[in-house]
């Protein structure tokens, strides 16, 4: 990190106008003084601060989501592609010198430790110079400053979620900086720093609440600051960073999320998109009166304008990679539509082969996919599901043994599901093979803040009316019944965690949620699938363990600080994360 922080590469700042090229020094680099004397170069440097936002989505490896190393999904590349991140992750291959999530080809900014520190460094350079920069319009100056503050908060939050508390740095490092003086603060101190940056940006009258102009797509707004603040305080209050279970931390998280919802939804600036499935098929429309008022921040993957319409079923023309396939554990998490009750309450065995069926829910083991939460049908292709666009015809998904989309246990291959399911979320069935879905990764959207509020409010004050209202708002969108009245705090906690699981599925929340809740040893030891056998017109269903994993121990709650930094920063070496 030392060298990466010390040297400022500004080649990306060289902007050639229509009539002249900016002067550069003989070695081909602009000096910082030159950059901030020029209005256009100053704006370009702010773009450089933005440039450390990673691609996310399926860019960790070739068409790989990190959901494939959670209990949401199994990656079909396991057993087929040795360098795939899931192959490496499930064996427990991570070390202070090797992060499996960074292995192989992938998207922009995949090496998160370096990427986020680069973002912090560039934000600090910008904030150090913006007050005296050549920006004739003071409104622009104030808005740029607010954006840089939110960007710094964003990078810090993403960094500490993964690596734990990191030194709070507010100034660019000079050539003579003594790195041995860097000290790890507490997670609370990092959270306070993030919140302060967000609050300062929110107080800025020149920063808009919502982006309404297409040329400004991707710029940070007050809504982004509210979302970051809500998430940061929720993480700070969670068991991983709140072992004493301080009610004050939960109350701070609840208050922040309540304020965010009030500021965002009052006046109708933000509201839940009416159709859950369709919401993930398109990019937000940026204008003063948009159809999509739920999205707070979308990520445009570098090098790709949008999600690709990746084929998911072997029966689809040109399909050659099933990608991540949903697990039986994920399928079991969807409630019943008619009663609103969980179908499966847990398991009688460690291998999850003996489900505890909720006999009051209406679940029928002989017809396991009937009458489930509508979000199930928007997320999972299952045996008997209808796909209406294979060569212009309706296709019945056949995952049964011998079917067109059959489960393949042995030998494993990357074309067929390993679990008995395929991923439907993000896959628009109306698009023809090879077409791109015009959508972007929704990093923050309103549904998350409702769920943040419901969780924090319950932990701070029990299942209050406000906590119920927040979670029921989410359920109402898809036509699910309200949660039953009279739940205890523990019962409500279980329901809100499950609600978060099915609402935000495959959106990278589950990977971090099970860590902040400290339940990795309950969720990540194995995943199961469903083998379907066809007998005439009937089907039999048999659960089986499809993958056992070795990355569930407590040390995997927090990633190790890379060895390159522990070797030059004594406090990092003395306070390496537990187990590493």
PDB file of N, CA and C in Angstrom, residues 343-431:
ATOM      1  N   UNK A 343     -42.374 -21.920   5.041  1.00  0.00           N
ATOM      2  CA  UNK A 343     -42.653 -23.300   4.645  1.00  0.00           C
ATOM      3  C   UNK A 343     -41.775 -24.267   5.431  1.00  0.00           C
ATOM      4  N   UNK A 344     -40.514 -23.895   5.602  1.00  0.00           N
ATOM      5  CA  UNK A 344     -39.525 -24.727   6.281  1.00  0.00           C
ATOM      6  C   UNK A 344     -38.994 -23.951   7.483  1.00  0.00           C
ATOM      7  N   UNK A 345     -39.044 -24.571   8.647  1.00  0.00           N
ATOM      8  CA  UNK A 345     -38.640 -23.899   9.894  1.00  0.00           C
ATOM      9  C   UNK A 345     -37.182 -24.134  10.248  1.00  0.00           C
ATOM     10  N   UNK A 346     -36.535 -25.066   9.576  1.00  0.00           N
ATOM     11  CA  UNK A 346     -35.158 -25.424   9.894  1.00  0.00           C
ATOM     12  C   UNK A 346     -34.916 -26.863   9.475  1.00  0.00           C
ATOM     13  N   UNK A 347     -33.920 -27.488  10.091  1.00  0.00           N
ATOM     14  CA  UNK A 347     -33.553 -28.845   9.711  1.00  0.00           C
ATOM     15  C   UNK A 347     -33.281 -29.682  10.960  1.00  0.00           C
ATOM     16  N   UNK A 348     -33.636 -30.955  10.876  1.00  0.00           N
ATOM     17  CA  UNK A 348     -33.400 -31.873  11.998  1.00  0.00           C
ATOM     18  C   UNK A 348     -31.990 -32.454  11.992  1.00  0.00           C
ATOM     19  N   UNK A 349     -31.259 -32.241  10.890  1.00  0.00           N
ATOM     20  CA  UNK A 349     -29.933 -32.832  10.767  1.00  0.00           C
ATOM     21  C   UNK A 349     -28.942 -31.799  10.261  1.00  0.00           C
ATOM     22  N   UNK A 350     -27.660 -32.055  10.471  1.00  0.00           N
ATOM     23  CA  UNK A 350     -26.625 -31.108  10.071  1.00  0.00           C
ATOM     24  C   UNK A 350     -26.482 -31.006   8.566  1.00  0.00           C
ATOM     25  N   UNK A 351     -26.918 -32.024   7.827  1.00  0.00           N
ATOM     26  CA  UNK A 351     -26.789 -32.006   6.373  1.00  0.00           C
ATOM     27  C   UNK A 351     -27.995 -31.390   5.664  1.00  0.00           C
ATOM     28  N   UNK A 352     -28.964 -30.912   6.408  1.00  0.00           N
ATOM     29  CA  UNK A 352     -30.129 -30.230   5.838  1.00  0.00           C
ATOM     30  C   UNK A 352     -30.963 -31.133   4.927  1.00  0.00           C
ATOM     31  N   UNK A 353     -30.940 -32.419   5.206  1.00  0.00           N
ATOM     32  CA  UNK A 353     -31.696 -33.358   4.385  1.00  0.00           C
ATOM     33  C   UNK A 353     -33.056 -33.695   5.003  1.00  0.00           C
ATOM     34  N   UNK A 354     -33.255 -33.282   6.258  1.00  0.00           N
ATOM     35  CA  UNK A 354     -34.514 -33.550   6.959  1.00  0.00           C
ATOM     36  C   UNK A 354     -35.152 -32.226   7.370  1.00  0.00           C
ATOM     37  N   UNK A 355     -35.877 -31.588   6.462  1.00  0.00           N
ATOM     38  CA  UNK A 355     -36.466 -30.277   6.772  1.00  0.00           C
ATOM     39  C   UNK A 355     -37.566 -30.369   7.819  1.00  0.00           C
ATOM     40  N   UNK A 356     -37.668 -29.336   8.625  1.00  0.00           N
ATOM     41  CA  UNK A 356     -38.764 -29.225   9.586  1.00  0.00           C
ATOM     42  C   UNK A 356     -39.887 -28.463   8.884  1.00  0.00           C
ATOM     43  N   UNK A 357     -40.907 -29.179   8.467  1.00  0.00           N
ATOM     44  CA  UNK A 357     -41.983 -28.575   7.679  1.00  0.00           C
ATOM     45  C   UNK A 357     -42.976 -27.885   8.604  1.00  0.00           C
ATOM     46  N   UNK A 358     -43.318 -26.669   8.259  1.00  0.00           N
ATOM     47  CA  UNK A 358     -44.320 -25.922   9.004  1.00  0.00           C
ATOM     48  C   UNK A 358     -45.697 -26.382   8.533  1.00  0.00           C
ATOM     49  N   UNK A 359     -46.333 -27.218   9.330  1.00  0.00           N
ATOM     50  CA  UNK A 359     -47.608 -27.823   8.924  1.00  0.00           C
ATOM     51  C   UNK A 359     -48.746 -26.812   8.849  1.00  0.00           C
ATOM     52  N   UNK A 360     -48.549 -25.631   9.426  1.00  0.00           N
ATOM     53  CA  UNK A 360     -49.578 -24.589   9.379  1.00  0.00           C
ATOM     54  C   UNK A 360     -49.417 -23.636   8.198  1.00  0.00           C
ATOM     55  N   UNK A 361     -48.395 -23.880   7.389  1.00  0.00           N
ATOM     56  CA  UNK A 361     -48.073 -22.921   6.333  1.00  0.00           C
ATOM     57  C   UNK A 361     -48.812 -23.173   5.024  1.00  0.00           C
ATOM     58  N   UNK A 362     -49.255 -24.418   4.796  1.00  0.00           N
ATOM     59  CA  UNK A 362     -49.842 -24.775   3.516  1.00  0.00           C
ATOM     60  C   UNK A 362     -48.849 -25.387   2.555  1.00  0.00           C
ATOM     61  N   UNK A 363     -47.638 -25.640   3.004  1.00  0.00           N
ATOM     62  CA  UNK A 363     -46.600 -26.232   2.157  1.00  0.00           C
ATOM     63  C   UNK A 363     -46.895 -27.709   1.921  1.00  0.00           C
ATOM     64  N   UNK A 364     -46.760 -28.134   0.655  1.00  0.00           N
ATOM     65  CA  UNK A 364     -46.990 -29.524   0.272  1.00  0.00           C
ATOM     66  C   UNK A 364     -45.688 -30.108  -0.261  1.00  0.00           C
ATOM     67  N   UNK A 365     -45.034 -31.023   0.459  1.00  0.00           N
ATOM     68  CA  UNK A 365     -43.764 -31.592  -0.002  1.00  0.00           C
ATOM     69  C   UNK A 365     -43.869 -32.277  -1.360  1.00  0.00           C
ATOM     70  N   UNK A 366     -45.076 -32.738  -1.721  1.00  0.00           N
ATOM     71  CA  UNK A 366     -45.255 -33.388  -3.020  1.00  0.00           C
ATOM     72  C   UNK A 366     -45.352 -32.369  -4.161  1.00  0.00           C
ATOM     73  N   UNK A 367     -45.616 -31.120  -3.814  1.00  0.00           N
ATOM     74  CA  UNK A 367     -45.680 -30.023  -4.791  1.00  0.00           C
ATOM     75  C   UNK A 367     -44.931 -28.826  -4.205  1.00  0.00           C
ATOM     76  N   UNK A 368     -43.621 -28.942  -4.058  1.00  0.00           N
ATOM     77  CA  UNK A 368     -42.855 -27.983  -3.257  1.00  0.00           C
ATOM     78  C   UNK A 368     -42.775 -26.583  -3.840  1.00  0.00           C
ATOM     79  N   UNK A 369     -43.132 -26.408  -5.114  1.00  0.00           N
ATOM     80  CA  UNK A 369     -42.974 -25.093  -5.739  1.00  0.00           C
ATOM     81  C   UNK A 369     -44.299 -24.367  -5.918  1.00  0.00           C
ATOM     82  N   UNK A 370     -45.362 -24.953  -5.375  1.00  0.00           N
ATOM     83  CA  UNK A 370     -46.679 -24.342  -5.496  1.00  0.00           C
ATOM     84  C   UNK A 370     -46.924 -23.344  -4.361  1.00  0.00           C
ATOM     85  N   UNK A 371     -47.513 -22.200  -4.707  1.00  0.00           N
ATOM     86  CA  UNK A 371     -48.004 -21.266  -3.709  1.00  0.00           C
ATOM     87  C   UNK A 371     -46.939 -20.560  -2.902  1.00  0.00           C
ATOM     88  N   UNK A 372     -45.772 -20.305  -3.487  1.00  0.00           N
ATOM     89  CA  UNK A 372     -44.689 -19.670  -2.734  1.00  0.00           C
ATOM     90  C   UNK A 372     -44.697 -18.146  -2.930  1.00  0.00           C
ATOM     91  N   UNK A 373     -43.929 -17.471  -2.142  1.00  0.00           N
ATOM     92  CA  UNK A 373     -43.692 -16.032  -2.253  1.00  0.00           C
ATOM     93  C   UNK A 373     -43.391 -15.685  -3.722  1.00  0.00           C
ATOM     94  N   UNK A 374     -44.057 -14.674  -4.300  1.00  0.00           N
ATOM     95  CA  UNK A 374     -43.797 -14.322  -5.704  1.00  0.00           C
ATOM     96  C   UNK A 374     -42.329 -14.035  -6.012  1.00  0.00           C
ATOM     97  N   UNK A 375     -41.554 -13.647  -5.013  1.00  0.00           N
ATOM     98  CA  UNK A 375     -40.132 -13.397  -5.256  1.00  0.00           C
ATOM     99  C   UNK A 375     -39.381 -14.680  -5.594  1.00  0.00           C
ATOM    100  N   UNK A 376     -39.929 -15.822  -5.173  1.00  0.00           N
ATOM    101  CA  UNK A 376     -39.339 -17.102  -5.569  1.00  0.00           C
ATOM    102  C   UNK A 376     -39.409 -17.274  -7.078  1.00  0.00           C
ATOM    103  N   UNK A 377     -40.573 -16.994  -7.655  1.00  0.00           N
ATOM    104  CA  UNK A 377     -40.762 -17.184  -9.090  1.00  0.00           C
ATOM    105  C   UNK A 377     -39.983 -16.145  -9.899  1.00  0.00           C
ATOM    106  N   UNK A 378     -39.673 -15.007  -9.285  1.00  0.00           N
ATOM    107  CA  UNK A 378     -38.883 -13.979  -9.953  1.00  0.00           C
ATOM    108  C   UNK A 378     -37.393 -14.244  -9.856  1.00  0.00           C
ATOM    109  N   UNK A 379     -36.993 -15.237  -9.062  1.00  0.00           N
ATOM    110  CA  UNK A 379     -35.578 -15.452  -8.764  1.00  0.00           C
ATOM    111  C   UNK A 379     -35.064 -16.792  -9.254  1.00  0.00           C
ATOM    112  N   UNK A 380     -35.910 -17.831  -9.252  1.00  0.00           N
ATOM    113  CA  UNK A 380     -35.450 -19.207  -9.460  1.00  0.00           C
ATOM    114  C   UNK A 380     -36.185 -19.863 -10.626  1.00  0.00           C
ATOM    115  N   UNK A 381     -35.415 -20.511 -11.533  1.00  0.00           N
ATOM    116  CA  UNK A 381     -35.982 -21.443 -12.493  1.00  0.00           C
ATOM    117  C   UNK A 381     -35.977 -22.824 -11.824  1.00  0.00           C
ATOM    118  N   UNK A 382     -37.123 -23.467 -11.764  1.00  0.00           N
ATOM    119  CA  UNK A 382     -37.295 -24.747 -11.072  1.00  0.00           C
ATOM    120  C   UNK A 382     -37.998 -25.717 -12.014  1.00  0.00           C
ATOM    121  N   UNK A 383     -38.029 -26.959 -11.646  1.00  0.00           N
ATOM    122  CA  UNK A 383     -38.688 -27.961 -12.482  1.00  0.00           C
ATOM    123  C   UNK A 383     -40.168 -27.613 -12.659  1.00  0.00           C
ATOM    124  N   UNK A 384     -40.574 -27.430 -13.917  1.00  0.00           N
ATOM    125  CA  UNK A 384     -41.960 -27.078 -14.209  1.00  0.00           C
ATOM    126  C   UNK A 384     -42.181 -25.607 -14.465  1.00  0.00           C
ATOM    127  N   UNK A 385     -41.166 -24.759 -14.229  1.00  0.00           N
ATOM    128  CA  UNK A 385     -41.309 -23.333 -14.517  1.00  0.00           C
ATOM    129  C   UNK A 385     -41.423 -23.118 -16.017  1.00  0.00           C
ATOM    130  N   UNK A 386     -42.067 -22.021 -16.398  1.00  0.00           N
ATOM    131  CA  UNK A 386     -42.286 -21.726 -17.802  1.00  0.00           C
ATOM    132  C   UNK A 386     -41.369 -20.608 -18.277  1.00  0.00           C
ATOM    133  N   UNK A 387     -40.624 -20.879 -19.331  1.00  0.00           N
ATOM    134  CA  UNK A 387     -39.786 -19.876 -19.974  1.00  0.00           C
ATOM    135  C   UNK A 387     -40.368 -19.643 -21.352  1.00  0.00           C
ATOM    136  N   UNK A 388     -40.719 -18.390 -21.660  1.00  0.00           N
ATOM    137  CA  UNK A 388     -41.530 -18.149 -22.847  1.00  0.00           C
ATOM    138  C   UNK A 388     -40.749 -17.656 -24.054  1.00  0.00           C
ATOM    139  N   UNK A 389     -39.446 -17.939 -24.096  1.00  0.00           N
ATOM    140  CA  UNK A 389     -38.728 -17.401 -25.248  1.00  0.00           C
ATOM    141  C   UNK A 389     -37.543 -18.270 -25.645  1.00  0.00           C
ATOM    142  N   UNK A 390     -37.785 -19.516 -25.931  1.00  0.00           N
ATOM    143  CA  UNK A 390     -36.767 -20.345 -26.565  1.00  0.00           C
ATOM    144  C   UNK A 390     -37.244 -20.590 -27.990  1.00  0.00           C
ATOM    145  N   UNK A 391     -36.554 -19.931 -28.932  1.00  0.00           N
ATOM    146  CA  UNK A 391     -36.960 -19.990 -30.343  1.00  0.00           C
ATOM    147  C   UNK A 391     -38.421 -19.571 -30.502  1.00  0.00           C
ATOM    148  N   UNK A 392     -38.837 -18.606 -29.688  1.00  0.00           N
ATOM    149  CA  UNK A 392     -40.185 -18.077 -29.788  1.00  0.00           C
ATOM    150  C   UNK A 392     -41.255 -18.960 -29.200  1.00  0.00           C
ATOM    151  N   UNK A 393     -40.871 -20.004 -28.483  1.00  0.00           N
ATOM    152  CA  UNK A 393     -41.846 -20.935 -27.924  1.00  0.00           C
ATOM    153  C   UNK A 393     -41.758 -20.961 -26.404  1.00  0.00           C
ATOM    154  N   UNK A 394     -42.855 -21.353 -25.779  1.00  0.00           N
ATOM    155  CA  UNK A 394     -42.844 -21.539 -24.331  1.00  0.00           C
ATOM    156  C   UNK A 394     -42.127 -22.841 -24.012  1.00  0.00           C
ATOM    157  N   UNK A 395     -41.179 -22.755 -23.108  1.00  0.00           N
ATOM    158  CA  UNK A 395     -40.404 -23.936 -22.714  1.00  0.00           C
ATOM    159  C   UNK A 395     -40.697 -24.257 -21.257  1.00  0.00           C
ATOM    160  N   UNK A 396     -41.017 -25.508 -20.980  1.00  0.00           N
ATOM    161  CA  UNK A 396     -41.185 -25.970 -19.607  1.00  0.00           C
ATOM    162  C   UNK A 396     -39.823 -26.429 -19.094  1.00  0.00           C
ATOM    163  N   UNK A 397     -39.345 -25.802 -18.044  1.00  0.00           N
ATOM    164  CA  UNK A 397     -38.029 -26.147 -17.503  1.00  0.00           C
ATOM    165  C   UNK A 397     -38.062 -27.578 -16.984  1.00  0.00           C
ATOM    166  N   UNK A 398     -37.104 -28.371 -17.417  1.00  0.00           N
ATOM    167  CA  UNK A 398     -37.050 -29.792 -17.068  1.00  0.00           C
ATOM    168  C   UNK A 398     -35.739 -30.089 -16.336  1.00  0.00           C
ATOM    169  N   UNK A 399     -35.758 -29.965 -15.013  1.00  0.00           N
ATOM    170  CA  UNK A 399     -34.549 -30.308 -14.248  1.00  0.00           C
ATOM    171  C   UNK A 399     -34.575 -31.753 -13.770  1.00  0.00           C
ATOM    172  N   UNK A 400     -35.665 -32.477 -14.062  1.00  0.00           N
ATOM    173  CA  UNK A 400     -35.732 -33.870 -13.629  1.00  0.00           C
ATOM    174  C   UNK A 400     -34.685 -34.695 -14.372  1.00  0.00           C
ATOM    175  N   UNK A 401     -34.292 -35.812 -13.792  1.00  0.00           N
ATOM    176  CA  UNK A 401     -33.277 -36.669 -14.403  1.00  0.00           C
ATOM    177  C   UNK A 401     -33.716 -37.076 -15.805  1.00  0.00           C
ATOM    178  N   UNK A 402     -32.867 -36.781 -16.785  1.00  0.00           N
ATOM    179  CA  UNK A 402     -33.200 -37.074 -18.172  1.00  0.00           C
ATOM    180  C   UNK A 402     -33.889 -35.944 -18.890  1.00  0.00           C
ATOM    181  N   UNK A 403     -34.227 -34.848 -18.171  1.00  0.00           N
ATOM    182  CA  UNK A 403     -34.907 -33.722 -18.785  1.00  0.00           C
ATOM    183  C   UNK A 403     -33.960 -32.836 -19.576  1.00  0.00           C
ATOM    184  N   UNK A 404     -34.541 -31.882 -20.321  1.00  0.00           N
ATOM    185  CA  UNK A 404     -33.742 -31.012 -21.184  1.00  0.00           C
ATOM    186  C   UNK A 404     -32.792 -30.125 -20.400  1.00  0.00           C
ATOM    187  N   UNK A 405     -33.121 -29.848 -19.140  1.00  0.00           N
ATOM    188  CA  UNK A 405     -32.303 -28.970 -18.296  1.00  0.00           C
ATOM    189  C   UNK A 405     -31.815 -29.721 -17.058  1.00  0.00           C
ATOM    190  N   UNK A 406     -31.573 -30.998 -17.238  1.00  0.00           N
ATOM    191  CA  UNK A 406     -31.386 -31.904 -16.102  1.00  0.00           C
ATOM    192  C   UNK A 406     -30.213 -31.544 -15.204  1.00  0.00           C
ATOM    193  N   UNK A 407     -30.419 -31.804 -13.943  1.00  0.00           N
ATOM    194  CA  UNK A 407     -29.355 -31.793 -12.961  1.00  0.00           C
ATOM    195  C   UNK A 407     -28.282 -32.796 -13.361  1.00  0.00           C
ATOM    196  N   UNK A 408     -27.005 -32.395 -13.246  1.00  0.00           N
ATOM    197  CA  UNK A 408     -25.894 -33.304 -13.508  1.00  0.00           C
ATOM    198  C   UNK A 408     -25.048 -33.414 -12.233  1.00  0.00           C
ATOM    199  N   UNK A 409     -25.103 -34.581 -11.598  1.00  0.00           N
ATOM    200  CA  UNK A 409     -24.279 -34.807 -10.411  1.00  0.00           C
ATOM    201  C   UNK A 409     -22.862 -35.237 -10.797  1.00  0.00           C
ATOM    202  N   UNK A 410     -22.779 -36.277 -11.591  1.00  0.00           N
ATOM    203  CA  UNK A 410     -21.489 -36.814 -11.990  1.00  0.00           C
ATOM    204  C   UNK A 410     -21.516 -37.198 -13.453  1.00  0.00           C
ATOM    205  N   UNK A 411     -20.463 -36.929 -14.203  1.00  0.00           N
ATOM    206  CA  UNK A 411     -19.426 -35.986 -13.767  1.00  0.00           C
ATOM    207  C   UNK A 411     -19.980 -34.567 -13.807  1.00  0.00           C
ATOM    208  N   UNK A 412     -19.504 -33.672 -12.956  1.00  0.00           N
ATOM    209  CA  UNK A 412     -20.041 -32.304 -12.981  1.00  0.00           C
ATOM    210  C   UNK A 412     -19.644 -31.592 -14.267  1.00  0.00           C
ATOM    211  N   UNK A 413     -20.486 -30.711 -14.734  1.00  0.00           N
ATOM    212  CA  UNK A 413     -20.136 -29.878 -15.889  1.00  0.00           C
ATOM    213  C   UNK A 413     -20.681 -28.486 -15.639  1.00  0.00           C
ATOM    214  N   UNK A 414     -20.188 -27.519 -16.378  1.00  0.00           N
ATOM    215  CA  UNK A 414     -20.580 -26.130 -16.124  1.00  0.00           C
ATOM    216  C   UNK A 414     -21.822 -25.722 -16.900  1.00  0.00           C
ATOM    217  N   UNK A 415     -22.350 -26.610 -17.736  1.00  0.00           N
ATOM    218  CA  UNK A 415     -23.551 -26.280 -18.497  1.00  0.00           C
ATOM    219  C   UNK A 415     -24.827 -26.538 -17.718  1.00  0.00           C
ATOM    220  N   UNK A 416     -24.833 -27.567 -16.891  1.00  0.00           N
ATOM    221  CA  UNK A 416     -26.042 -27.981 -16.177  1.00  0.00           C
ATOM    222  C   UNK A 416     -25.965 -27.607 -14.707  1.00  0.00           C
ATOM    223  N   UNK A 417     -27.127 -27.423 -14.120  1.00  0.00           N
ATOM    224  CA  UNK A 417     -27.206 -27.107 -12.704  1.00  0.00           C
ATOM    225  C   UNK A 417     -26.598 -28.216 -11.853  1.00  0.00           C
ATOM    226  N   UNK A 418     -25.981 -27.831 -10.751  1.00  0.00           N
ATOM    227  CA  UNK A 418     -25.502 -28.789  -9.757  1.00  0.00           C
ATOM    228  C   UNK A 418     -26.490 -28.933  -8.598  1.00  0.00           C
ATOM    229  N   UNK A 419     -27.511 -28.069  -8.580  1.00  0.00           N
ATOM    230  CA  UNK A 419     -28.413 -28.032  -7.424  1.00  0.00           C
ATOM    231  C   UNK A 419     -29.851 -28.410  -7.765  1.00  0.00           C
ATOM    232  N   UNK A 420     -30.174 -28.458  -9.046  1.00  0.00           N
ATOM    233  CA  UNK A 420     -31.562 -28.696  -9.453  1.00  0.00           C
ATOM    234  C   UNK A 420     -32.309 -27.424  -9.776  1.00  0.00           C
ATOM    235  N   UNK A 421     -31.604 -26.267  -9.754  1.00  0.00           N
ATOM    236  CA  UNK A 421     -32.230 -24.971 -10.014  1.00  0.00           C
ATOM    237  C   UNK A 421     -31.314 -24.131 -10.893  1.00  0.00           C
ATOM    238  N   UNK A 422     -31.893 -23.094 -11.514  1.00  0.00           N
ATOM    239  CA  UNK A 422     -31.141 -22.120 -12.284  1.00  0.00           C
ATOM    240  C   UNK A 422     -31.558 -20.725 -11.825  1.00  0.00           C
ATOM    241  N   UNK A 423     -30.660 -19.770 -12.021  1.00  0.00           N
ATOM    242  CA  UNK A 423     -30.934 -18.402 -11.599  1.00  0.00           C
ATOM    243  C   UNK A 423     -31.790 -17.670 -12.630  1.00  0.00           C
ATOM    244  N   UNK A 424     -32.901 -17.129 -12.179  1.00  0.00           N
ATOM    245  CA  UNK A 424     -33.761 -16.328 -13.054  1.00  0.00           C
ATOM    246  C   UNK A 424     -33.561 -14.830 -12.832  1.00  0.00           C
ATOM    247  N   UNK A 425     -33.269 -14.415 -11.613  1.00  0.00           N
ATOM    248  CA  UNK A 425     -33.131 -12.988 -11.327  1.00  0.00           C
ATOM    249  C   UNK A 425     -32.101 -12.368 -12.259  1.00  0.00           C
ATOM    250  N   UNK A 426     -32.393 -11.186 -12.757  1.00  0.00           N
ATOM    251  CA  UNK A 426     -31.590 -10.430 -13.716  1.00  0.00           C
ATOM    252  C   UNK A 426     -31.736 -10.952 -15.147  1.00  0.00           C
ATOM    253  N   UNK A 427     -32.425 -12.063 -15.349  1.00  0.00           N
ATOM    254  CA  UNK A 427     -32.527 -12.665 -16.680  1.00  0.00           C
ATOM    255  C   UNK A 427     -33.906 -12.370 -17.250  1.00  0.00           C
ATOM    256  N   UNK A 428     -33.945 -11.490 -18.223  1.00  0.00           N
ATOM    257  CA  UNK A 428     -35.216 -11.102 -18.834  1.00  0.00           C
ATOM    258  C   UNK A 428     -35.610 -12.129 -19.883  1.00  0.00           C
ATOM    259  N   UNK A 429     -36.645 -12.927 -19.654  1.00  0.00           N
ATOM    260  CA  UNK A 429     -37.010 -13.987 -20.612  1.00  0.00           C
ATOM    261  C   UNK A 429     -37.545 -13.450 -21.927  1.00  0.00           C
ATOM    262  N   UNK A 430     -37.843 -12.151 -22.001  1.00  0.00           N
ATOM    263  CA  UNK A 430     -38.364 -11.589 -23.239  1.00  0.00           C
ATOM    264  C   UNK A 430     -37.263 -11.314 -24.256  1.00  0.00           C
ATOM    265  N   UNK A 431     -36.005 -11.317 -23.800  1.00  0.00           N
ATOM    266  CA  UNK A 431     -34.904 -11.019 -24.702  1.00  0.00           C
ATOM    267  C   UNK A 431     -34.465 -12.261 -25.461  1.00  0.00           C
TER     268      UNK A 431
END
